[in-house]
C-alpha atoms as a PDB file:
ATOM      1  CA  MET A   1      11.865   3.023   0.723  1.00  0.00           C
ATOM      2  CA  SER A   2      14.048   0.345  -0.798  1.00  0.00           C
ATOM      3  CA  ASN A   3      14.193  -0.770  -4.413  1.00  0.00           C
ATOM      4  CA  ASN A   4      15.178  -4.444  -4.496  1.00  0.00           C
ATOM      5  CA  GLN A   5      14.474  -5.160  -8.164  1.00  0.00           C
ATOM      6  CA  ARG A   6      15.834  -4.112 -11.543  1.00  0.00           C
ATOM      7  CA  LEU A   7      13.186  -5.186 -14.034  1.00  0.00           C
ATOM      8  CA  VAL A   8      11.149  -1.963 -13.950  1.00  0.00           C
ATOM      9  CA  THR A   9      12.677   1.461 -13.399  1.00  0.00           C
ATOM     10  CA  LEU A  10      11.599   3.049 -10.130  1.00  0.00           C
ATOM     11  CA  THR A  11      11.795   6.765 -10.813  1.00  0.00           C
ATOM     12  CA  ARG A  12      11.996   9.672  -8.414  1.00  0.00           C
ATOM     13  CA  ARG A  13       8.455  10.494  -9.511  1.00  0.00           C
ATOM     14  CA  HIS A  14       7.317   7.017  -8.418  1.00  0.00           C
ATOM     15  CA  ARG A  15       8.994   7.453  -5.028  1.00  0.00           C
ATOM     16  CA  VAL A  16       7.309  10.819  -4.492  1.00  0.00           C
ATOM     17  CA  LEU A  17       3.967   9.344  -5.578  1.00  0.00           C
ATOM     18  CA  ILE A  18       4.261   6.510  -3.054  1.00  0.00           C
ATOM     19  CA  GLN A  19       5.010   8.969  -0.236  1.00  0.00           C
ATOM     20  CA  ARG A  20       2.178  11.284  -1.330  1.00  0.00           C
ATOM     21  CA  THR A  21      -0.216   8.327  -1.365  1.00  0.00           C
ATOM     22  CA  VAL A  22       0.806   7.157   2.112  1.00  0.00           C
ATOM     23  CA  ASP A  23       0.300  10.714   3.389  1.00  0.00           C
ATOM     24  CA  ALA A  24      -3.068  11.050   1.618  1.00  0.00           C
ATOM     25  CA  VAL A  25      -4.414   7.822   3.134  1.00  0.00           C
ATOM     26  CA  LEU A  26      -3.306   8.880   6.617  1.00  0.00           C
ATOM     27  CA  LYS A  27      -4.926  12.279   6.123  1.00  0.00           C
ATOM     28  CA  SER A  28      -8.157  10.649   4.896  1.00  0.00           C
ATOM     29  CA  GLU A  29      -8.222   8.643   8.129  1.00  0.00           C
ATOM     30  CA  ASN A  30      -7.650  11.804  10.212  1.00  0.00           C
ATOM     31  CA  ILE A  31      -4.259  10.594  11.378  1.00  0.00           C
ATOM     32  CA  THR A  32      -2.360  13.767  12.142  1.00  0.00           C
ATOM     33  CA  PHE A  33       0.454  12.407  14.302  1.00  0.00           C
ATOM     34  CA  PRO A  34       3.733  11.198  12.735  1.00  0.00           C
ATOM     35  CA  CYS A  35       3.690   7.667  11.317  1.00  0.00           C
ATOM     36  CA  GLU A  36       6.204   5.559   9.434  1.00  0.00           C
ATOM     37  CA  VAL A  37       5.717   2.876   6.798  1.00  0.00           C
ATOM     38  CA  ALA A  38       8.541   0.808   5.304  1.00  0.00           C
ATOM     39  CA  VAL A  39       8.072   0.267   1.568  1.00  0.00           C
ATOM     40  CA  SER A  40      10.010  -2.380  -0.366  1.00  0.00           C
ATOM     41  CA  ILE A  41       9.835  -2.463  -4.143  1.00  0.00           C
ATOM     42  CA  ILE A  42      10.447  -6.011  -5.351  1.00  0.00           C
ATOM     43  CA  ASN A  43       9.901  -8.289  -8.356  1.00  0.00           C
ATOM     44  CA  ASN A  44       7.482 -11.154  -8.962  1.00  0.00           C
ATOM     45  CA  ASN A  45       9.919 -13.832  -7.786  1.00  0.00           C
ATOM     46  CA  LYS A  46      10.482 -12.132  -4.442  1.00  0.00           C
ATOM     47  CA  ILE A  47       6.815 -11.378  -3.822  1.00  0.00           C
ATOM     48  CA  LYS A  48       5.916 -14.967  -4.746  1.00  0.00           C
ATOM     49  CA  LYS A  49       8.290 -16.201  -2.028  1.00  0.00           C
ATOM     50  CA  LEU A  50       6.771 -13.819   0.514  1.00  0.00           C
ATOM     51  CA  ASN A  51       3.253 -14.781  -0.553  1.00  0.00           C
ATOM     52  CA  GLU A  52       4.082 -18.444  -0.108  1.00  0.00           C
ATOM     53  CA  GLU A  53       5.799 -17.917   3.237  1.00  0.00           C
ATOM     54  CA  PHE A  54       3.137 -15.735   4.833  1.00  0.00           C
ATOM     55  CA  ARG A  55      -0.088 -16.682   3.026  1.00  0.00           C
ATOM     56  CA  GLN A  56       0.701 -20.200   1.763  1.00  0.00           C
ATOM     57  CA  ILE A  57      -0.151 -19.096  -1.796  1.00  0.00           C
ATOM     58  CA  SER A  58       2.445 -20.172  -4.346  1.00  0.00           C
ATOM     59  CA  SER A  59       2.011 -17.391  -6.897  1.00  0.00           C
ATOM     60  CA  PRO A  60       3.084 -13.779  -7.261  1.00  0.00           C
ATOM     61  CA  THR A  61       0.739 -11.034  -6.120  1.00  0.00           C
ATOM     62  CA  ASP A  62       0.831  -7.270  -6.552  1.00  0.00           C
ATOM     63  CA  VAL A  63       1.208  -6.044  -2.973  1.00  0.00           C
ATOM     64  CA  LEU A  64       1.566  -7.461   0.521  1.00  0.00           C
ATOM     65  CA  SER A  65       1.001  -5.666   3.808  1.00  0.00           C
ATOM     66  CA  PHE A  66       2.614  -6.526   7.124  1.00  0.00           C
ATOM     67  CA  PRO A  67       0.989  -4.464   9.902  1.00  0.00           C
ATOM     68  CA  SER A  68       2.988  -3.762  13.049  1.00  0.00           C
ATOM     69  CA  GLY A  69      -0.141  -4.205  15.166  1.00  0.00           C
ATOM     70  CA  GLU A  70      -3.783  -5.107  14.948  1.00  0.00           C
ATOM     71  CA  TYR A  71      -5.911  -2.025  14.489  1.00  0.00           C
ATOM     72  CA  GLU A  72      -9.672  -1.852  14.267  1.00  0.00           C
ATOM     73  CA  LYS A  73     -10.055   0.270  11.129  1.00  0.00           C
ATOM     74  CA  GLY A  74      -7.795   3.097  12.022  1.00  0.00           C
ATOM     75  CA  ILE A  75      -5.631   4.147  14.916  1.00  0.00           C
ATOM     76  CA  SER A  76      -5.565   6.964  17.407  1.00  0.00           C
ATOM     77  CA  ALA A  77      -2.754   8.957  18.944  1.00  0.00           C
ATOM     78  CA  GLU A  78      -3.586   7.324  22.275  1.00  0.00           C
ATOM     79  CA  SER A  79      -2.381   4.010  20.816  1.00  0.00           C
ATOM     80  CA  PHE A  80       1.173   5.359  20.969  1.00  0.00           C
ATOM     81  CA  THR A  81       2.689   6.727  24.143  1.00  0.00           C
ATOM     82  CA  ASP A  82       6.239   7.687  23.200  1.00  0.00           C
ATOM     83  CA  ASP A  83       7.488  10.632  21.191  1.00  0.00           C
ATOM     84  CA  GLU A  84       8.675   8.479  18.299  1.00  0.00           C
ATOM     85  CA  PRO A  85       6.592   8.249  15.106  1.00  0.00           C
ATOM     86  CA  CYS A  86       4.201   5.316  15.161  1.00  0.00           C
ATOM     87  CA  TYR A  87       5.444   2.452  13.016  1.00  0.00           C
ATOM     88  CA  LEU A  88       2.491   1.123  10.994  1.00  0.00           C
ATOM     89  CA  GLY A  89       4.310  -1.736   9.273  1.00  0.00           C
ATOM     90  CA  ASP A  90       5.811  -2.900   5.996  1.00  0.00           C
ATOM     91  CA  ILE A  91       4.553  -2.847   2.430  1.00  0.00           C
ATOM     92  CA  ALA A  92       6.008  -4.950  -0.388  1.00  0.00           C
ATOM     93  CA  ILE A  93       5.029  -3.921  -3.923  1.00  0.00           C
ATOM     94  CA  SER A  94       5.940  -5.960  -6.982  1.00  0.00           C
ATOM     95  CA  LEU A  95       6.717  -3.249  -9.517  1.00  0.00           C
ATOM     96  CA  GLU A  96       6.857  -5.948 -12.178  1.00  0.00           C
ATOM     97  CA  ARG A  97       3.296  -7.010 -11.345  1.00  0.00           C
ATOM     98  CA  ALA A  98       2.154  -3.379 -11.109  1.00  0.00           C
ATOM     99  CA  GLN A  99       3.417  -2.763 -14.633  1.00  0.00           C
ATOM    100  CA  GLU A 100       1.642  -5.894 -15.918  1.00  0.00           C
ATOM    101  CA  GLN A 101      -1.613  -4.826 -14.258  1.00  0.00           C
ATOM    102  CA  SER A 102      -1.412  -1.271 -15.561  1.00  0.00           C
ATOM    103  CA  LEU A 103      -1.297  -2.679 -19.092  1.00  0.00           C
ATOM    104  CA  THR A 104      -4.120  -5.136 -18.377  1.00  0.00           C
ATOM    105  CA  TYR A 105      -6.357  -2.446 -16.849  1.00  0.00           C
ATOM    106  CA  GLY A 106      -5.438   0.197 -19.415  1.00  0.00           C
ATOM    107  CA  HIS A 107      -4.094   2.871 -17.104  1.00  0.00           C
ATOM    108  CA  THR A 108      -0.702   4.270 -16.196  1.00  0.00           C
ATOM    109  CA  LEU A 109       1.898   2.598 -14.039  1.00  0.00           C
ATOM    110  CA  GLU A 110       1.669   5.626 -11.757  1.00  0.00           C
ATOM    111  CA  ARG A 111      -2.038   5.027 -11.193  1.00  0.00           C
ATOM    112  CA  GLU A 112      -1.389   1.373 -10.387  1.00  0.00           C
ATOM    113  CA  ILE A 113       1.404   2.248  -7.952  1.00  0.00           C
ATOM    114  CA  ALA A 114      -0.829   4.769  -6.170  1.00  0.00           C
ATOM    115  CA  PHE A 115      -3.719   2.285  -6.024  1.00  0.00           C
ATOM    116  CA  LEU A 116      -1.552  -0.506  -4.592  1.00  0.00           C
ATOM    117  CA  THR A 117       0.000   1.857  -2.060  1.00  0.00           C
ATOM    118  CA  ALA A 118      -3.390   3.158  -0.887  1.00  0.00           C
ATOM    119  CA  HIS A 119      -4.731  -0.401  -0.700  1.00  0.00           C
ATOM    120  CA  SER A 120      -1.790  -1.566   1.363  1.00  0.00           C
ATOM    121  CA  VAL A 121      -1.799   1.372   3.787  1.00  0.00           C
ATOM    122  CA  LEU A 122      -5.486   0.733   4.465  1.00  0.00           C
ATOM    123  CA  HIS A 123      -4.558  -2.861   5.329  1.00  0.00           C
ATOM    124  CA  LEU A 124      -1.926  -1.543   7.747  1.00  0.00           C
ATOM    125  CA  LEU A 125      -4.676   0.516   9.377  1.00  0.00           C
ATOM    126  CA  GLY A 126      -6.920  -2.509   9.929  1.00  0.00           C
ATOM    127  CA  TYR A 127      -9.079  -2.511   6.810  1.00  0.00           C
ATOM    128  CA  ASP A 128      -9.735  -5.749   4.951  1.00  0.00           C
ATOM    129  CA  HIS A 129     -11.802  -7.035   2.054  1.00  0.00           C
ATOM    130  CA  ILE A 130     -12.778 -10.547   3.041  1.00  0.00           C
ATOM    131  CA  GLU A 131     -16.498  -9.763   3.314  1.00  0.00           C
ATOM    132  CA  GLU A 132     -18.345  -8.036   0.467  1.00  0.00           C
ATOM    133  CA  GLN A 133     -19.242  -4.979   2.568  1.00  0.00           C
ATOM    134  CA  GLU A 134     -15.608  -4.595   3.656  1.00  0.00           C
ATOM    135  CA  GLN A 135     -14.513  -4.854   0.030  1.00  0.00           C
ATOM    136  CA  ILE A 136     -16.917  -2.092  -0.995  1.00  0.00           C
ATOM    137  CA  GLU A 137     -15.824   0.147   1.886  1.00  0.00           C
ATOM    138  CA  MET A 138     -12.146  -0.346   1.090  1.00  0.00           C
ATOM    139  CA  PHE A 139     -12.643   0.242  -2.639  1.00  0.00           C
ATOM    140  CA  VAL A 140     -14.545   3.481  -1.984  1.00  0.00           C
ATOM    141  CA  LYS A 141     -11.815   4.735   0.373  1.00  0.00           C
ATOM    142  CA  GLN A 142      -9.076   3.898  -2.146  1.00  0.00           C
ATOM    143  CA  GLU A 143     -10.873   5.664  -4.964  1.00  0.00           C
ATOM    144  CA  GLN A 144     -11.599   8.731  -2.793  1.00  0.00           C
ATOM    145  CA  VAL A 145      -7.926   9.069  -1.901  1.00  0.00           C
ATOM    146  CA  LEU A 146      -6.797   8.689  -5.516  1.00  0.00           C
ATOM    147  CA  SER A 147      -9.433  11.137  -6.723  1.00  0.00           C
ATOM    148  CA  GLU A 148      -8.382  13.729  -4.140  1.00  0.00           C
ATOM    149  CA  MET A 149      -4.787  13.265  -5.309  1.00  0.00           C
ATOM    150  CA  GLY A 150      -5.838  13.760  -8.937  1.00  0.00           C
ATOM    151  CA  VAL A 151      -4.812  10.207  -9.859  1.00  0.00           C
ATOM    152  CA  THR A 152      -7.477   8.904 -12.215  1.00  0.00           C
ATOM    153  CA  ARG A 153      -7.883   6.031 -14.621  1.00  0.00           C
END
């Protein structure tokens, strides 16, 4: 995990929460083999540049996911043949945006960080929210993970 911003303090508690959330999503998807996710904590300016470069949207967003492969809603151990942990991909979280959204939605920064992390890991695993049914499925999965972690609104 790398912290490439200085506007919002990334605490040890936040780092542990991000790792716990990644682990909880993997567990919820019955992924029991070792996996790795690279997490970059950035600011609105940096995420805006990434958003523009990869999605052609010239505005900051809260989180971006960069999967290492294309998975059909989940992965299996058979997808990986070597003894190394599977590399799921990269996540970029704007901590600045997360703080703004936590104030807008009236919950803690920790809850927002956990939500964005869960959301992004699901994207790495092949989930999306383009269609309404996909959006509902993804939202339910995110909320189940957060609830099981004891992270509530």
